[in-house]
Short mmCIF file of C-alpha atoms in Angstrom, two decimals:
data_model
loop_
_atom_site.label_atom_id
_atom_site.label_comp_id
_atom_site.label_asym_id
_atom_site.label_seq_id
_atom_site.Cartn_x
_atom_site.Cartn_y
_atom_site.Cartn_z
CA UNK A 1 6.61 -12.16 55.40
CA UNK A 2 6.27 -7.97 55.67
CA UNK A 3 5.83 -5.88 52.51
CA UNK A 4 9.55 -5.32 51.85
CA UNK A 5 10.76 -8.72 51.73
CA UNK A 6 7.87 -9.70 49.16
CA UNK A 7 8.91 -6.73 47.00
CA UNK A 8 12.26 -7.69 47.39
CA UNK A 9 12.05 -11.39 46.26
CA UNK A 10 9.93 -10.36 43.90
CA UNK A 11 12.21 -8.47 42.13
CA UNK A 12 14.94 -10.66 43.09
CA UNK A 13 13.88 -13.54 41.28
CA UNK A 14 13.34 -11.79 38.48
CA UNK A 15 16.97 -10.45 38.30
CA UNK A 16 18.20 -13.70 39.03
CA UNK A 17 16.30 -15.37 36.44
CA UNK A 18 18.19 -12.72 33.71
CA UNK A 19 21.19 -13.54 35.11
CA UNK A 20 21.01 -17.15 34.92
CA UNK A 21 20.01 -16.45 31.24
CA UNK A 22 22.55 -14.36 29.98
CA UNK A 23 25.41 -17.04 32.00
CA UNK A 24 23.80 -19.65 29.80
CA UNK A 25 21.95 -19.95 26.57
CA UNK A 26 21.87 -16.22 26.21
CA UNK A 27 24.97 -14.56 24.89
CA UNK A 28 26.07 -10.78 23.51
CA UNK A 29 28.30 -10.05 20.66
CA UNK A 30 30.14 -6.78 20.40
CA UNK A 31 28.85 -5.21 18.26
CA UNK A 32 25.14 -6.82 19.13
CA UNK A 33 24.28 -8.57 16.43
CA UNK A 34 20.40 -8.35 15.39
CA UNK A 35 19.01 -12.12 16.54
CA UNK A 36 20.76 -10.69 20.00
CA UNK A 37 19.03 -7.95 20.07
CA UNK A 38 15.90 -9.37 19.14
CA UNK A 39 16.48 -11.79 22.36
CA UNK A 40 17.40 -9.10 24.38
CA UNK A 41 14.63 -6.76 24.24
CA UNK A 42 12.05 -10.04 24.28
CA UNK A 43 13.60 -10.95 27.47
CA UNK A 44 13.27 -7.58 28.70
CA UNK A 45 9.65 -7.52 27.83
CA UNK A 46 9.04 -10.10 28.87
CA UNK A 47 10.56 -9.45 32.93
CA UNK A 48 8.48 -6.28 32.67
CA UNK A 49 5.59 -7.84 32.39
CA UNK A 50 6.30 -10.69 35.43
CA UNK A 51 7.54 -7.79 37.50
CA UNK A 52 4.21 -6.17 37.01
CA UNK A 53 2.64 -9.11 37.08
CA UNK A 54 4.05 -10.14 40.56
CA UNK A 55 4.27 -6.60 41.96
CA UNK A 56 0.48 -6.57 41.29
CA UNK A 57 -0.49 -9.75 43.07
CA UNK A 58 1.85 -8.53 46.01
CA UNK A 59 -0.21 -5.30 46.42
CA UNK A 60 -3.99 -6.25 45.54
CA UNK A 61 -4.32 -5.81 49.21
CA UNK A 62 -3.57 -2.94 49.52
CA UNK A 63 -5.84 -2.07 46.30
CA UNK A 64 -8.49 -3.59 47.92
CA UNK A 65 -7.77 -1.82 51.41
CA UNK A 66 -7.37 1.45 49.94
CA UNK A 67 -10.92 1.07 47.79
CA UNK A 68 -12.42 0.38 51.29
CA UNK A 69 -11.58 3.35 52.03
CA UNK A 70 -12.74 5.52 49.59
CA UNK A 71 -16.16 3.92 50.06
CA UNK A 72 -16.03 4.23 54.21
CA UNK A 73 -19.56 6.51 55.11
CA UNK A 74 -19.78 6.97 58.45
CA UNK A 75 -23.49 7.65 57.77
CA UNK A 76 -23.64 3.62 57.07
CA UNK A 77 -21.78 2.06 59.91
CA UNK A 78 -21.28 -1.67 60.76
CA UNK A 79 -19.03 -1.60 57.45
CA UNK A 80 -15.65 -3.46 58.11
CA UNK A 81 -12.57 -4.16 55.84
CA UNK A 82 -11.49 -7.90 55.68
CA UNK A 83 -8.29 -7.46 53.73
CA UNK A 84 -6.19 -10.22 54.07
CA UNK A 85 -2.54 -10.17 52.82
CA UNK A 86 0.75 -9.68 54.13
CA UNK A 87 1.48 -8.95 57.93
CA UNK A 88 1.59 -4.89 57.54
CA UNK A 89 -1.54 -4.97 55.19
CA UNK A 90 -3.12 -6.72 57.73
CA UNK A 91 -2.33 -4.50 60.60
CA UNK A 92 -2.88 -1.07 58.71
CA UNK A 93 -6.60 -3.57 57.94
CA UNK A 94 -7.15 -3.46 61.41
CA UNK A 95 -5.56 0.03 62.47
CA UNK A 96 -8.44 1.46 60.03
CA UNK A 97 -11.53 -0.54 60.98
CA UNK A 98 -10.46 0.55 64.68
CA UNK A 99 -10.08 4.36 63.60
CA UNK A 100 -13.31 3.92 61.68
CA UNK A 101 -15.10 2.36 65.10
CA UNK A 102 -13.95 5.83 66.71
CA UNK A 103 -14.96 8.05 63.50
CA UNK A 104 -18.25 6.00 64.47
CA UNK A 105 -18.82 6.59 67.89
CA UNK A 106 -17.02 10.21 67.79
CA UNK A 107 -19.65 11.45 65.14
CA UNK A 108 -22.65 9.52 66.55
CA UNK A 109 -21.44 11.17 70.70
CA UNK A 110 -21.06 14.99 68.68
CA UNK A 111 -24.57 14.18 66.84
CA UNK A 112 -26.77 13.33 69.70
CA UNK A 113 -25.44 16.74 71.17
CA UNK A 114 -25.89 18.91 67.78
CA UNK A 115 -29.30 17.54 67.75
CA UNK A 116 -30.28 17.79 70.97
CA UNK A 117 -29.58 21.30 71.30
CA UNK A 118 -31.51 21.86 67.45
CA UNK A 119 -34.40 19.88 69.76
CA UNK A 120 -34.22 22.30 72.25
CA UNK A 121 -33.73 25.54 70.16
CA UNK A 122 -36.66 24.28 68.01
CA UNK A 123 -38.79 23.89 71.31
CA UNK A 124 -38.21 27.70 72.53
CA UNK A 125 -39.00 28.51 69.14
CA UNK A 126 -42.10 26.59 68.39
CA UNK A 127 -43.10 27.89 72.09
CA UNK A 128 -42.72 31.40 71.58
CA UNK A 129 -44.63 30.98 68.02
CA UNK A 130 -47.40 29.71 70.17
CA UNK A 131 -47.47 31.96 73.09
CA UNK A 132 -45.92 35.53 71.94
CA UNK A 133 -47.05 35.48 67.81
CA UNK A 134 -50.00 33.08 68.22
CA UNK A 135 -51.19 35.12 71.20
CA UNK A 136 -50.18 38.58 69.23
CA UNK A 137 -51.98 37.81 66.29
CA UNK A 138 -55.21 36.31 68.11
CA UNK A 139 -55.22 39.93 69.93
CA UNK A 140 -54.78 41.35 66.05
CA UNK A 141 -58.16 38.90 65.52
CA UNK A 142 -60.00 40.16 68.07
CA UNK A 143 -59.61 44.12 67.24
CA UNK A 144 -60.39 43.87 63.91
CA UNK A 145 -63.91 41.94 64.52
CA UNK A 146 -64.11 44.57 67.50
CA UNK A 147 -63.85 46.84 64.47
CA UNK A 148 -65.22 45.45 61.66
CA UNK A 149 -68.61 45.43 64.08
CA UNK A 150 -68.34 49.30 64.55
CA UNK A 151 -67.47 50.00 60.77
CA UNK A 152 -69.42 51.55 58.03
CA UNK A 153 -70.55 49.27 55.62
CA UNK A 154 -67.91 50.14 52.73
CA UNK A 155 -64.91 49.24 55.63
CA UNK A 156 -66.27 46.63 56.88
CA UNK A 157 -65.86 44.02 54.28
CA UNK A 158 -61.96 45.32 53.99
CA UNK A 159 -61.99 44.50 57.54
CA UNK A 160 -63.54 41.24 57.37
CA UNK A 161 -60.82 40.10 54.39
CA UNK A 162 -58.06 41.25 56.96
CA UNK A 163 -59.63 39.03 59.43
CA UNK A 164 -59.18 35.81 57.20
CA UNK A 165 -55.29 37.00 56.67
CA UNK A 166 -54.90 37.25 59.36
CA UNK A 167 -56.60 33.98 60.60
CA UNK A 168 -54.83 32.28 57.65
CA UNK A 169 -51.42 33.58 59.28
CA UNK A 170 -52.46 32.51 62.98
CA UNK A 171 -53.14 28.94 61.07
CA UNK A 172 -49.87 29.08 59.75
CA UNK A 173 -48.00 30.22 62.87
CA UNK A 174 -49.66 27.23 64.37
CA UNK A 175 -48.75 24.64 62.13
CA UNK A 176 -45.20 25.65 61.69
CA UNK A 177 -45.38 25.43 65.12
CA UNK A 178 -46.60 21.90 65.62
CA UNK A 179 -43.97 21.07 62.97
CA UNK A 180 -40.93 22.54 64.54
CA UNK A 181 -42.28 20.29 67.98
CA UNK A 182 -44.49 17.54 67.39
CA UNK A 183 -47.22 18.30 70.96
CA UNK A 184 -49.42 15.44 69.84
CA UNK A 185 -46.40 12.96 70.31
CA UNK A 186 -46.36 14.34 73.81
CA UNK A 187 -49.94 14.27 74.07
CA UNK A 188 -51.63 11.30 72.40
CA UNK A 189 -48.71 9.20 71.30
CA UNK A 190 -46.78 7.81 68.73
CA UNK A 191 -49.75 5.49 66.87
CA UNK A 192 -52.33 8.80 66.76
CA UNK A 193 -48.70 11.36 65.79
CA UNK A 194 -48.51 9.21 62.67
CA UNK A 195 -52.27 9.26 61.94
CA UNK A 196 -52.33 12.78 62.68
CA UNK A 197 -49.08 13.28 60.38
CA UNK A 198 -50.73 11.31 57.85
CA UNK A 199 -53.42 13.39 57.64
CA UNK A 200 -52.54 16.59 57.25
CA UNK A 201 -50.24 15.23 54.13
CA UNK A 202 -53.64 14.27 52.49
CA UNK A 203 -54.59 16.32 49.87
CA UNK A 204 -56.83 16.23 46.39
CA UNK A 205 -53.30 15.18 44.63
CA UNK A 206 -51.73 12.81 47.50
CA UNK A 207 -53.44 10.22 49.68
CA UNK A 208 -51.77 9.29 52.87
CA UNK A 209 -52.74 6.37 55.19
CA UNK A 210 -51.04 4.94 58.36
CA UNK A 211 -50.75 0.91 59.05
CA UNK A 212 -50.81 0.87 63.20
CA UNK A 213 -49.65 -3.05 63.80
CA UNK A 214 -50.77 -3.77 67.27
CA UNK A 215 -48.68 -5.93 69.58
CA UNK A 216 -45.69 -2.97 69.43
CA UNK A 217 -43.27 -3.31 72.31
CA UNK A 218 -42.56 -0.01 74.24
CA UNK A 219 -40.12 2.55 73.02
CA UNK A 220 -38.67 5.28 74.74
CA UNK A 221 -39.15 9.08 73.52
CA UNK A 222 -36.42 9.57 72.19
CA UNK A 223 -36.95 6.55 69.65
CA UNK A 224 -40.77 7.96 69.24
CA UNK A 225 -39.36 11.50 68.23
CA UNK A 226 -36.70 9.94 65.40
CA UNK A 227 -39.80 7.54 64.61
CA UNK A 228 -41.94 10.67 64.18
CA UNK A 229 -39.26 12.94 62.46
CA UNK A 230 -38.55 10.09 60.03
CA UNK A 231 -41.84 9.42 59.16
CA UNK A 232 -42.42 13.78 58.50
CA UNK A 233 -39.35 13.69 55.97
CA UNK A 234 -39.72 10.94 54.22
CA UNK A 235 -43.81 12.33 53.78
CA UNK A 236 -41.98 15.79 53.21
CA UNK A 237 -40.14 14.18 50.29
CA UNK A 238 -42.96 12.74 48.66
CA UNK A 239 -45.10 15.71 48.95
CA UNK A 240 -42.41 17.70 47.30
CA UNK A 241 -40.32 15.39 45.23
CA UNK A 242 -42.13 11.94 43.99
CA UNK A 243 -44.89 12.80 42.22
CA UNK A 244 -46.63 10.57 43.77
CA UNK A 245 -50.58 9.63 44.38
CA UNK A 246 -50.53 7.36 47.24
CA UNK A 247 -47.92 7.24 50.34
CA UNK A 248 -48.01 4.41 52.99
CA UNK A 249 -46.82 4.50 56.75
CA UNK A 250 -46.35 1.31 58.03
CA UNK A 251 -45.08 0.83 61.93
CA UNK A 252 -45.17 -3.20 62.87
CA UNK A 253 -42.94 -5.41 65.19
CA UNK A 254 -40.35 -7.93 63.82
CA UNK A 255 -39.25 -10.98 66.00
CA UNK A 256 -36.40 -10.01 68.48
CA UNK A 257 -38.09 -6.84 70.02
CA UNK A 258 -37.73 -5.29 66.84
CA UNK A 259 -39.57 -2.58 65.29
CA UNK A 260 -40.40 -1.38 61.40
CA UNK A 261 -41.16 1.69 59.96
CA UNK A 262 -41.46 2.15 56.33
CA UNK A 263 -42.86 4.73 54.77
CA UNK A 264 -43.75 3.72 50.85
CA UNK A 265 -44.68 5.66 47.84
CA UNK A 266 -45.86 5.12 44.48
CA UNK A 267 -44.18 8.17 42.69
CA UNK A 268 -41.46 8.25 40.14
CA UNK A 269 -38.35 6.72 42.61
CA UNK A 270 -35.47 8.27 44.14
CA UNK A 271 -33.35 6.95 40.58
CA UNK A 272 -29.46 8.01 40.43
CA UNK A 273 -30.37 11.79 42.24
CA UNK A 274 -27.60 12.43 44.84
CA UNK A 275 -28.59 12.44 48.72
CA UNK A 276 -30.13 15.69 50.41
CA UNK A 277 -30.19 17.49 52.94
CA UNK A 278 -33.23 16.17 54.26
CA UNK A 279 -31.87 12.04 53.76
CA UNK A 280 -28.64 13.08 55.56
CA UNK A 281 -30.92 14.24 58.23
CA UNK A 282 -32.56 10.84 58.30
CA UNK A 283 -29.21 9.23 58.67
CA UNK A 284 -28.07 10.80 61.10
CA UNK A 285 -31.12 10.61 63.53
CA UNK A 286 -31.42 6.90 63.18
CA UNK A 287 -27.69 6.95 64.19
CA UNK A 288 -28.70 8.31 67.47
CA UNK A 289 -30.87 5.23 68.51
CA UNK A 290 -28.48 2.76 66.74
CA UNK A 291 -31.28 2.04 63.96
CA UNK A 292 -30.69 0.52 60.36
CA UNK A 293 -31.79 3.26 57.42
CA UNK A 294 -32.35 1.86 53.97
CA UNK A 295 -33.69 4.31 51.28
CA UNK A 296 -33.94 2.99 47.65
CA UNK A 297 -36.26 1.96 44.98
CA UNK A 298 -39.58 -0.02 46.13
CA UNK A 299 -40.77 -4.05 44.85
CA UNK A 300 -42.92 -2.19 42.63
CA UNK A 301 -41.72 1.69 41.77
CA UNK A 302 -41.33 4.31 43.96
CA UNK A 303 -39.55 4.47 47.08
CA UNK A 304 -39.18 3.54 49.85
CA UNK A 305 -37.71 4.64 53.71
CA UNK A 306 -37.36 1.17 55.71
CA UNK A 307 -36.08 2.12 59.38
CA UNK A 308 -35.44 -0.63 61.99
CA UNK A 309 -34.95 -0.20 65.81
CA UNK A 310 -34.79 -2.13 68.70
CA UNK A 311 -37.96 -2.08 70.97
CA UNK A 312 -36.54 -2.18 74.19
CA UNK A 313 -34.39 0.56 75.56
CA UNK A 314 -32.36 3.86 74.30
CA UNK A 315 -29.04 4.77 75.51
CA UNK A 316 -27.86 8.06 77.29
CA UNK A 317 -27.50 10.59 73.99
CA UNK A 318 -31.59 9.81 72.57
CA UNK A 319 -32.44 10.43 76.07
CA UNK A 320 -30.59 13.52 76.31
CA UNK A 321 -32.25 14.43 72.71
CA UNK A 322 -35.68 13.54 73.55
CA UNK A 323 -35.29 16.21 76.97
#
């Protein structure tokens, strides 16, 4: 039965039902006497209410559909609307879980492209760090030892100071550099990236340690880099946000050619704060490989980043990102 007819009958009956009343028991005096009236407006109040009552039951799908709706985040997919109800509830149920599939796919196609030219831009960048500034500033080095050796003794220890700026800066070039494009994943890996990642997150107020699980099944670059980047924000965040004494990296298989990453903390939680930048990031580079992204509160405090990917192949935007 469509929408309108269960209005209709709703309402119906309950007009019917007055009617039938007022032809028998019920009856009006002119003028109304008081007992009347006293019927009359209890009858009234009393079709109010069923008509609510009815008109409510006939449209909790619609409720229902229309929270699913306001809820919809296209940075959580798989999420689907079972409203059941009457034909056209059903239909608009289906029209949006179909638009929502598109939303899906539309944001994840336009992603893989926004981030694979932010790979690319970062790679000229990172490049030219290394080769024009790194090379600039190693020049810089060079002339002021060059000068430093030449130098009275009263210039020569300014000159020495402005050769540990400026080897401090050439450091810093360097690392910013390494950050914006991740060489060692090129060059030694995923398993030594994440030790090396977890390493230079150590410090005297935050220990980091990588868990390698061997037996990992092969994963293309492009699931290496979001691997990588995931594991650098989610240390990022601790570093920054938690408070935290002790972080964990933990990469392991899972049965069906799956593969874990979580990345754990013993700092104050993640609590009610809204999402960042940085956690929208995450989200949307796990979208790119089709991988599962759970951020919340860990067994015992803290938090923690639980990422899970298939092992075996990547389809044609990753590999597009990861060139």
């Amino acid at each position: 039965m469509s929408l309108y007819w269960r209005i209709f009958l709703l309402n119906a009956v309950v007009l019917v039902a007055a009617a039938l009343l007022l032809l028998g028991p019920v009856t009006v005096s002119t003028p109304v006497l008081f007992g009347e009236a006293v019927v009359l407006i209890a009858g009234l109040v009393v079709m109010l209410i069923a008509n609510a009552v009815l008109l409510r039951i006939g449209l909790a799908p619609l409720a229902r559909l229309t929270g699913a709706m306001a809820t919809a985040d296209l940075l959580k997919p798989g999420d689907r609307t079972t409203v059941t109800g009457s034909t056209e509830v059903v239909k608009l149920t289906q029209a949006f879980n179909a638009m929502l599939a598109r939303l899906e796919a539309e944001r994840a196609t336009s992603s893989g492209r926004a981030l694979s030219a932010q790979e690319a831009e970062r790679q000229r960048i990172a490049q030219e760090l290394h080769d024009e500034v790194g090379q600039t500033l190693t020049a810089v080095l060079l002339q002021l030892k060059r000068a430093a050796d030449h130098a009275p003794q009263d210039v020569r220890a300014d000159l020495q100071q402005a050769q540990e700026t400026t080897r401090a800066g050439l450091d810093e070039i360097r690392r910013i550099a390494r950050r914006l494009r991740p060489g060692v994943l090129e060059e030694l890996g995923l398993h030594s990236a994440l030790r090396a990642l977890t390493t230079e997150f150590t410090s005297s107020r935050l220990r980091a340690t990588a868990y390698i699980t061997p037996g990992l099944p092969s994963l293309d670059p492009a699931t290496e880099l979001v691997l990588y980047w995931i594991t650098q924000e989610g240390l990022t965040n601790t570093a920054r946000h938690a408070r935290a004494t002790r972080v964990e990296v933990h990469l392991r298989p899972l049965p069906e050619t799956k593969v874990e990453l979580l990345v754990r903390d013993n700092g104050q939680g993640i609590g009610a704060a809204p999402e960042g930048a940085g956690i929208s990031g995450m989200r949307e580079r796990a979208l790119l490989i089709g991988a599962h992204l759970d951020i919340g509160q860990g067994h015992h405090g803290g938090t923690e980043v639980r990422l899970h990917v298939t092992g075996s192949t990547a389809d044609d935007r990753p590999q597009e990102m990861a060139r």
